[in-house]
mmCIF file of C-alpha atoms in Angstrom:
data_model
loop_
_atom_site.group_PDB
_atom_site.id
_atom_site.type_symbol
_atom_site.label_atom_id
_atom_site.label_comp_id
_atom_site.label_asym_id
_atom_site.label_seq_id
_atom_site.Cartn_x
_atom_site.Cartn_y
_atom_site.Cartn_z
ATOM 1 C CA ALA A 179 -21.731 131.806 69.732
ATOM 2 C CA LYS A 180 -25.245 131.989 68.427
ATOM 3 C CA LEU A 181 -24.914 129.067 66.282
ATOM 4 C CA PHE A 182 -23.205 126.954 69.062
ATOM 5 C CA ASP A 183 -25.493 127.943 72.201
ATOM 6 C CA GLY A 184 -28.995 127.178 69.367
ATOM 7 C CA TYR A 185 -27.144 123.963 68.825
ATOM 8 C CA LYS A 186 -26.858 123.139 72.669
ATOM 9 C CA SER A 187 -30.409 124.019 73.252
ATOM 10 C CA CYS A 188 -31.329 121.172 70.875
ATOM 11 C CA PHE A 189 -29.116 118.404 73.517
ATOM 12 C CA ARG A 190 -32.022 117.200 74.966
ATOM 13 C CA GLU A 191 -34.024 116.275 72.041
ATOM 14 C CA TRP A 192 -31.037 114.555 70.733
ATOM 15 C CA MET A 193 -31.062 112.754 73.570
ATOM 16 C CA PHE A 194 -34.616 111.561 73.392
ATOM 17 C CA TYR A 195 -34.009 110.143 69.973
ATOM 18 C CA LEU A 196 -31.113 108.174 70.838
ATOM 19 C CA CYS A 197 -32.951 106.439 73.660
ATOM 20 C CA SER A 198 -35.699 105.983 70.951
ATOM 21 C CA ASN A 199 -33.426 103.893 69.060
ATOM 22 C CA PHE A 200 -33.012 106.351 66.520
ATOM 23 C CA ASN A 201 -28.882 107.496 65.558
ATOM 24 C CA LEU A 202 -27.985 111.148 64.928
ATOM 25 C CA LEU A 203 -25.788 112.203 61.605
ATOM 26 C CA LEU A 204 -24.541 115.727 61.854
ATOM 27 C CA PHE A 205 -23.837 117.465 58.865
ATOM 28 C CA GLY A 206 -22.920 120.676 57.448
ATOM 29 C CA LEU A 207 -20.030 123.115 56.645
ATOM 30 C CA GLY A 208 -17.766 123.647 59.460
ATOM 31 C CA SER A 209 -16.092 121.098 62.017
ATOM 32 C CA LYS A 210 -18.622 119.414 64.102
ATOM 33 C CA ARG A 211 -16.228 117.865 67.021
ATOM 34 C CA GLN A 212 -16.585 120.947 69.590
ATOM 35 C CA ILE A 213 -20.446 120.734 69.253
ATOM 36 C CA ILE A 214 -20.478 116.550 69.560
ATOM 37 C CA HIS A 215 -17.804 116.701 72.444
ATOM 38 C CA SER A 216 -19.908 119.416 74.371
ATOM 39 C CA PHE A 217 -23.162 117.120 73.770
ATOM 40 C CA CYS A 218 -21.129 114.208 75.537
ATOM 41 C CA ASP A 219 -19.862 116.363 78.150
ATOM 42 C CA SER A 220 -23.672 117.501 78.664
ATOM 43 C CA MET A 221 -25.553 114.176 78.435
ATOM 44 C CA LEU A 222 -23.383 111.851 78.006
ATOM 45 C CA LYS A 223 -21.151 112.250 81.281
ATOM 46 C CA ASN A 224 -22.132 108.973 83.044
ATOM 47 C CA GLN A 225 -22.335 107.080 79.719
ATOM 48 C CA ASN A 226 -20.133 104.489 78.454
ATOM 49 C CA LYS A 227 -18.646 105.618 75.435
ATOM 50 C CA LEU A 228 -16.115 104.785 72.282
ATOM 51 C CA ILE A 229 -14.999 107.553 70.507
ATOM 52 C CA LEU A 230 -13.853 107.008 66.582
ATOM 53 C CA ASN A 231 -11.548 109.487 64.782
ATOM 54 C CA GLY A 232 -12.962 108.587 61.378
ATOM 55 C CA PHE A 233 -10.302 111.223 60.007
ATOM 56 C CA PHE A 234 -7.344 109.302 61.192
ATOM 57 C CA PRO A 235 -5.377 107.587 58.067
ATOM 58 C CA GLY A 236 -4.317 104.794 60.894
ATOM 59 C CA LEU A 237 -7.726 103.806 61.784
ATOM 60 C CA THR A 238 -9.237 100.306 60.761
ATOM 61 C CA ILE A 239 -12.603 98.950 61.411
ATOM 62 C CA LYS A 240 -11.242 95.797 62.580
ATOM 63 C CA SER A 241 -8.696 96.987 64.915
ATOM 64 C CA SER A 242 -11.223 99.475 66.609
ATOM 65 C CA ILE A 243 -13.615 96.207 66.931
ATOM 66 C CA LEU A 244 -11.207 94.350 68.411
ATOM 67 C CA VAL A 245 -9.881 96.824 71.203
ATOM 68 C CA TRP A 246 -13.752 97.176 72.023
ATOM 69 C CA ALA A 247 -14.389 93.408 72.074
ATOM 70 C CA LYS A 248 -11.069 92.946 74.505
ATOM 71 C CA ILE A 249 -12.868 95.652 76.975
ATOM 72 C CA VAL A 250 -16.269 94.691 76.582
ATOM 73 C CA CYS A 251 -16.722 92.749 79.374
ATOM 74 C CA ASN A 252 -14.704 95.236 81.470
ATOM 75 C CA ILE A 253 -15.999 98.897 80.195
ATOM 76 C CA MET A 254 -13.758 101.833 80.648
ATOM 77 C CA LYS A 255 -15.909 105.092 80.677
ATOM 78 C CA CYS A 256 -14.068 106.518 77.972
ATOM 79 C CA THR A 257 -12.063 104.892 75.151
ATOM 80 C CA VAL A 258 -10.784 107.062 72.345
ATOM 81 C CA ILE A 259 -9.699 104.949 69.403
ATOM 82 C CA HIS A 260 -7.625 106.173 66.506
ATOM 83 C CA GLY A 261 -5.772 103.351 65.056
ATOM 84 C CA ASN A 262 -4.294 99.997 65.736
ATOM 85 C CA ILE A 263 -3.184 99.448 69.520
ATOM 86 C CA LYS A 264 -0.545 96.869 69.290
ATOM 87 C CA LYS A 265 -0.755 95.523 72.475
ATOM 88 C CA TYR A 266 -4.614 94.459 72.223
ATOM 89 C CA MET A 267 -3.692 93.544 68.908
ATOM 90 C CA GLU A 268 -1.383 90.864 70.276
ATOM 91 C CA THR A 269 -3.387 88.667 72.345
ATOM 92 C CA THR A 270 -6.600 89.027 69.817
ATOM 93 C CA ALA A 271 -5.561 89.207 66.472
ATOM 94 C CA ALA A 272 -6.546 85.204 65.706
ATOM 95 C CA HIS A 273 -10.500 86.201 65.922
ATOM 96 C CA SER A 274 -12.029 87.246 63.103
ATOM 97 C CA GLN A 275 -13.957 90.427 62.473
ATOM 98 C CA ASP A 276 -17.383 88.352 62.768
ATOM 99 C CA GLU A 277 -16.402 86.897 66.103
ATOM 100 C CA MET A 278 -15.598 89.959 67.568
ATOM 101 C CA LEU A 279 -18.661 91.392 66.804
ATOM 102 C CA ASN A 280 -20.778 88.515 67.990
ATOM 103 C CA THR A 281 -19.136 89.277 71.432
ATOM 104 C CA ILE A 282 -20.328 92.797 71.423
ATOM 105 C CA THR A 283 -23.791 91.653 70.118
ATOM 106 C CA LYS A 284 -24.523 89.403 73.013
ATOM 107 C CA HIS A 285 -23.283 91.757 75.621
ATOM 108 C CA TYR A 286 -25.448 94.968 74.283
ATOM 109 C CA ASN A 287 -28.221 92.733 72.790
ATOM 110 C CA SER A 288 -29.540 91.546 76.360
ATOM 111 C CA ASP A 289 -32.672 91.956 77.573
ATOM 112 C CA ASP A 290 -31.915 92.795 80.988
ATOM 113 C CA GLU A 291 -33.027 96.490 81.631
ATOM 114 C CA LYS A 292 -30.204 97.190 83.599
ATOM 115 C CA SER A 293 -27.613 96.076 81.517
ATOM 116 C CA ASP A 294 -25.522 99.039 80.275
ATOM 117 C CA HIS A 295 -25.540 101.257 76.939
ATOM 118 C CA LEU A 296 -22.764 102.279 75.118
ATOM 119 C CA PHE A 297 -22.484 105.294 72.511
ATOM 120 C CA LEU A 298 -20.534 105.275 69.647
ATOM 121 C CA ILE A 299 -19.163 108.736 68.833
ATOM 122 C CA ILE A 300 -17.698 108.972 65.084
ATOM 123 C CA HIS A 301 -16.119 112.068 63.808
ATOM 124 C CA ASN A 302 -16.184 111.939 60.299
ATOM 125 C CA ILE A 303 -17.771 108.522 59.182
ATOM 126 C CA ASP A 304 -17.286 109.285 55.933
ATOM 127 C CA GLY A 305 -13.626 109.373 56.210
ATOM 128 C CA ALA A 306 -11.627 107.830 54.266
ATOM 129 C CA PRO A 307 -10.287 104.641 56.659
ATOM 130 C CA LEU A 308 -14.040 103.957 56.658
ATOM 131 C CA ARG A 309 -15.361 104.585 53.672
ATOM 132 C CA THR A 310 -15.042 100.733 52.607
ATOM 133 C CA SER A 311 -18.036 98.431 51.793
ATOM 134 C CA ASN A 312 -16.467 96.290 54.590
ATOM 135 C CA SER A 313 -16.317 99.047 57.203
ATOM 136 C CA GLN A 314 -19.821 100.776 56.528
ATOM 137 C CA GLY A 315 -20.820 96.756 56.912
ATOM 138 C CA ALA A 316 -19.654 96.677 60.202
ATOM 139 C CA LEU A 317 -21.084 99.710 61.536
ATOM 140 C CA CYS A 318 -24.399 98.565 59.951
ATOM 141 C CA LYS A 319 -24.178 95.482 61.947
ATOM 142 C CA LEU A 320 -23.676 97.672 65.585
ATOM 143 C CA ALA A 321 -26.139 99.967 64.292
ATOM 144 C CA ASP A 322 -28.749 96.757 64.593
ATOM 145 C CA ILE A 323 -27.326 96.737 68.561
ATOM 146 C CA LYS A 324 -30.698 97.726 70.656
ATOM 147 C CA ARG A 325 -28.287 99.281 73.552
ATOM 148 C CA ILE A 326 -25.630 100.923 71.001
ATOM 149 C CA HIS A 327 -26.432 104.245 70.044
ATOM 150 C CA ILE A 328 -24.429 105.958 67.432
ATOM 151 C CA ILE A 329 -23.725 109.948 66.878
ATOM 152 C CA ALA A 330 -21.710 110.359 63.256
ATOM 153 C CA SER A 331 -20.648 113.590 61.497
ATOM 154 C CA ILE A 332 -20.353 114.010 57.846
ATOM 155 C CA ASP A 333 -18.303 116.638 55.780
ATOM 156 C CA HIS A 334 -18.110 115.212 52.170
ATOM 157 C CA ILE A 335 -20.403 116.451 49.792
ATOM 158 C CA ASN A 336 -21.124 112.796 48.433
ATOM 159 C CA ALA A 337 -21.314 111.012 51.956
ATOM 160 C CA PRO A 338 -24.691 109.719 51.507
ATOM 161 C CA LEU A 339 -23.674 107.626 48.670
ATOM 162 C CA ALA A 340 -22.041 105.068 50.862
ATOM 163 C CA TRP A 341 -25.345 103.891 51.804
ATOM 164 C CA ASP A 342 -27.753 102.025 49.533
ATOM 165 C CA GLN A 343 -31.390 101.793 51.222
ATOM 166 C CA SER A 344 -30.784 98.825 53.442
ATOM 167 C CA LYS A 345 -27.903 100.241 55.277
ATOM 168 C CA LEU A 346 -29.931 103.681 55.578
ATOM 169 C CA THR A 347 -32.731 101.413 57.034
ATOM 170 C CA ARG A 348 -30.398 99.721 59.538
ATOM 171 C CA PHE A 349 -28.517 103.215 60.635
ATOM 172 C CA ARG A 350 -31.862 104.352 61.260
ATOM 173 C CA TRP A 351 -29.918 107.711 60.885
ATOM 174 C CA LEU A 352 -32.111 111.219 61.947
ATOM 175 C CA TRP A 353 -30.049 114.186 59.934
ATOM 176 C CA HIS A 354 -29.424 117.499 61.442
ATOM 177 C CA ASP A 355 -27.902 120.473 59.959
ATOM 178 C CA VAL A 356 -25.040 121.560 62.196
ATOM 179 C CA THR A 357 -23.357 124.438 60.474
ATOM 180 C CA THR A 358 -20.916 125.719 62.599
ATOM 181 C CA TYR A 359 -18.342 127.546 60.186
ATOM 182 C CA ALA A 360 -15.591 126.428 62.528
ATOM 183 C CA SER A 361 -11.849 124.897 60.954
ATOM 184 C CA TYR A 362 -11.250 121.996 60.593
ATOM 185 C CA THR A 363 -8.151 122.077 62.477
ATOM 186 C CA ALA A 364 -8.192 118.616 64.176
ATOM 187 C CA GLU A 365 -9.560 116.849 60.932
ATOM 188 C CA THR A 366 -7.196 117.884 58.195
ATOM 189 C CA SER A 367 -3.870 117.598 60.681
ATOM 190 C CA TYR A 368 -2.814 114.154 59.611
ATOM 191 C CA GLU A 369 -3.223 115.399 55.614
ATOM 192 C CA GLY A 370 -0.017 114.571 53.926
ATOM 193 C CA SER A 371 1.341 113.418 57.070
ATOM 194 C CA LEU A 372 5.114 111.731 56.312
ATOM 195 C CA LEU A 373 4.375 109.876 59.272
ATOM 196 C CA LEU A 374 1.251 107.805 58.320
ATOM 197 C CA SER A 375 1.755 107.845 54.453
ATOM 198 C CA SER A 376 4.265 105.105 52.893
ATOM 199 C CA ALA A 377 7.701 104.897 53.364
ATOM 200 C CA GLY A 378 9.009 107.742 51.068
ATOM 201 C CA ALA A 379 5.673 108.200 48.917
ATOM 202 C CA GLY A 380 4.159 111.242 51.160
ATOM 203 C CA LEU A 381 0.761 109.685 50.208
ATOM 204 C CA GLY A 382 -1.436 111.315 53.139
ATOM 205 C CA ALA A 383 -4.917 110.039 53.770
ATOM 206 C CA ARG A 384 -6.328 110.871 50.482
ATOM 207 C CA GLY A 385 -3.614 109.227 48.437
ATOM 208 C CA ALA A 386 -4.142 106.444 50.407
ATOM 209 C CA ALA A 387 -8.011 105.942 49.561
ATOM 210 C CA LEU A 388 -6.858 106.075 46.230
ATOM 211 C CA ALA A 389 -4.028 103.478 46.742
ATOM 212 C CA LEU A 390 -6.537 100.971 48.463
ATOM 213 C CA SER A 391 -9.469 101.827 45.661
ATOM 214 C CA GLY A 392 -6.927 101.184 42.600
ATOM 215 C CA LEU A 393 -5.790 98.016 44.779
ATOM 216 C CA LEU A 394 -9.236 96.602 44.916
ATOM 217 C CA HIS A 395 -10.246 97.546 41.553
ATOM 218 C CA VAL A 396 -7.758 95.269 40.373
ATOM 219 C CA ALA A 397 -8.298 92.222 42.756
ATOM 220 C CA LYS A 398 -11.702 92.393 41.992
ATOM 221 C CA SER A 399 -10.588 91.649 38.151
ATOM 222 C CA LEU A 400 -8.876 88.581 38.979
ATOM 223 C CA THR A 401 -9.512 85.137 40.690
ATOM 224 C CA SER A 402 -9.871 83.851 43.841
ATOM 225 C CA ASN A 403 -6.586 82.252 43.749
ATOM 226 C CA ALA A 404 -4.413 85.086 42.538
ATOM 227 C CA ARG A 405 -5.771 87.292 45.234
ATOM 228 C CA GLY A 406 -5.008 84.160 47.532
ATOM 229 C CA VAL A 407 -1.495 84.403 46.317
ATOM 230 C CA PHE A 408 -1.628 88.765 46.823
ATOM 231 C CA LYS A 409 -3.107 87.947 50.846
ATOM 232 C CA ILE A 410 -0.017 85.484 51.551
ATOM 233 C CA LEU A 411 2.570 88.050 50.162
ATOM 234 C CA ILE A 412 0.471 90.837 51.990
ATOM 235 C CA GLU A 413 0.570 89.042 55.235
ATOM 236 C CA HIS A 414 4.258 88.159 55.074
ATOM 237 C CA GLN A 415 5.043 91.630 54.405
ATOM 238 C CA LEU A 416 3.073 92.777 57.772
ATOM 239 C CA GLU A 417 4.644 90.272 59.895
ATOM 240 C CA GLU A 418 8.052 91.120 59.237
ATOM 241 C CA LYS A 419 7.532 94.701 59.228
ATOM 242 C CA ASP A 420 5.769 94.310 62.872
ATOM 243 C CA GLU A 421 8.550 91.963 64.200
ATOM 244 C CA GLU A 422 12.005 93.462 62.584
ATOM 245 C CA GLU A 423 13.211 97.187 61.906
ATOM 246 C CA THR A 424 14.382 95.989 58.616
ATOM 247 C CA GLN A 425 11.619 94.373 56.543
ATOM 248 C CA GLU A 426 12.615 91.444 54.093
ATOM 249 C CA ALA A 427 11.011 90.938 50.924
ATOM 250 C CA PHE A 428 9.396 87.484 50.575
ATOM 251 C CA SER A 429 11.351 85.076 47.973
ATOM 252 C CA PHE A 430 9.925 83.697 45.192
ATOM 253 C CA THR A 431 10.898 80.196 46.346
ATOM 254 C CA ASP A 432 8.829 80.549 49.473
ATOM 255 C CA LEU A 433 5.973 82.149 48.127
ATOM 256 C CA TYR A 434 5.863 79.473 45.583
ATOM 257 C CA ARG A 435 6.086 76.797 48.630
ATOM 258 C CA ILE A 436 3.554 78.266 50.550
ATOM 259 C CA CYS A 437 0.873 78.934 47.608
ATOM 260 C CA ARG A 438 1.111 74.756 46.841
ATOM 261 C CA GLU A 439 0.757 73.737 49.804
ATOM 262 C CA ARG A 440 -2.810 75.804 50.101
ATOM 263 C CA PHE A 441 -3.720 74.660 46.299
ATOM 264 C CA LEU A 442 -3.414 77.933 45.044
ATOM 265 C CA VAL A 443 -1.035 76.866 42.335
ATOM 266 C CA ASN A 444 0.289 73.963 40.696
ATOM 267 C CA SER A 445 3.469 75.171 39.153
ATOM 268 C CA GLU A 446 5.702 77.988 39.118
ATOM 269 C CA LEU A 447 4.379 79.126 35.941
ATOM 270 C CA THR A 448 0.827 79.591 37.228
ATOM 271 C CA LEU A 449 2.374 81.982 39.967
ATOM 272 C CA LYS A 450 4.134 84.261 37.917
ATOM 273 C CA ALA A 451 0.905 84.426 35.961
ATOM 274 C CA HIS A 452 -1.277 85.253 38.763
ATOM 275 C CA LEU A 453 1.705 87.726 40.051
ATOM 276 C CA THR A 454 1.336 89.499 36.481
ATOM 277 C CA GLU A 455 -1.509 91.692 37.078
ATOM 278 C CA PHE A 456 -0.193 93.107 40.161
ATOM 279 C CA VAL A 457 3.225 93.533 38.609
ATOM 280 C CA ASP A 458 1.764 95.680 35.768
ATOM 281 C CA HIS A 459 0.061 97.676 38.076
ATOM 282 C CA LYS A 460 2.756 98.486 40.001
ATOM 283 C CA LEU A 461 1.580 96.915 42.865
ATOM 284 C CA VAL A 462 4.322 94.152 43.226
ATOM 285 C CA ASN A 463 8.039 94.636 42.969
ATOM 286 C CA ILE A 464 10.626 91.790 42.251
ATOM 287 C CA HIS A 465 13.997 92.214 42.503
ATOM 288 C CA LYS A 466 17.127 90.104 42.315
ATOM 289 C CA GLY A 467 18.631 89.106 45.540
ATOM 290 C CA SER A 468 22.632 88.599 46.456
ATOM 291 C CA ASP A 469 22.019 84.865 45.781
ATOM 292 C CA GLY A 470 20.394 85.367 42.130
ATOM 293 C CA GLY A 471 17.296 84.373 43.523
ATOM 294 C CA GLU A 472 13.880 86.696 42.596
ATOM 295 C CA TYR A 473 12.145 88.674 45.985
ATOM 296 C CA LEU A 474 9.036 90.302 46.155
ATOM 297 C CA SER A 475 7.712 93.273 48.114
ATOM 298 C CA VAL A 476 4.083 95.235 47.996
ATOM 299 C CA PRO A 477 5.088 99.029 47.919
ATOM 300 C CA LEU A 478 2.332 100.228 50.029
ATOM 301 C CA ASP A 479 1.973 101.656 53.558
ATOM 302 C CA PRO A 480 0.854 99.035 56.213
ATOM 303 C CA THR A 481 -2.516 100.885 56.758
ATOM 304 C CA THR A 482 -3.618 100.267 53.074
ATOM 305 C CA LEU A 483 -2.746 96.613 53.218
ATOM 306 C CA LYS A 484 -4.458 95.996 56.855
ATOM 307 C CA GLU A 485 -7.544 97.680 54.942
ATOM 308 C CA TYR A 486 -7.523 95.762 51.860
ATOM 309 C CA LEU A 487 -7.165 92.425 54.137
ATOM 310 C CA GLU A 488 -10.477 93.113 55.374
ATOM 311 C CA TYR A 489 -12.306 93.659 52.476
ATOM 312 C CA ASP A 490 -14.927 91.053 51.809
ATOM 313 C CA PHE A 491 -14.891 90.170 47.904
ATOM 314 C CA ASN A 492 -17.982 88.232 48.612
ATOM 315 C CA GLN A 493 -20.527 90.670 49.310
#
């Protein structure tokens, strides 16, 4: 209780820093959710807020920005984003992440003093879904926007390694030790959840992060054409999963036809060569169908596949 009261006495100081164009990064042993929520209730009650739960395995930065861009011209007082929200995705899925970021930037970079501010609350900015370079790069772009203020927490001992000097400069962190010794009840509630892991695999958040890391490691060693082939396979699998309860594998014939149309391969032999590395690493399964043809599928959960599609291989 004394620790909590001590941190509450710093709230006005924290608010001053945020209004002075700095961002707050809270670290220390114990959950910091309660102290952050208390700060929001006390100092940001009438402010626009967006809350990201970085510990939620289904969270992707693109879906979060997509929802944000959707509501940016009709701001809600408080929006909490856990993961993908399909009803928003349906109408804006065609927009790229950069386009959505530009929408947000134009809105919050206005010189009009009466323009609204937005406070971005990120519980566990070091969470597995937000550790990718693409996610941190997008958050850096948001940190550059003058009317967006970030309050984030970290718990992993190696979390600072996610930021090089350039990212640290853009984030403009003011580090505060907010040791609470509170239980990580909410942060660990999704660990090992069968509802959030890939079908039958029981990966959980940590396993999903390892799966993504391994997938990126393999993909980086391949040619852009090989990655293009794999991207087509992933996109088909995600579309099938969204549209039907029973997911159908992708026939080799259809994959070859699409790859030829996009000038990724010029023969079936070339396509098989591109797939070999993924098959060898058990990232693609091939099986015979009832018609005797070959069918392909990716044995990874949708969240991992979506995060892979967001990764920028040109950075």
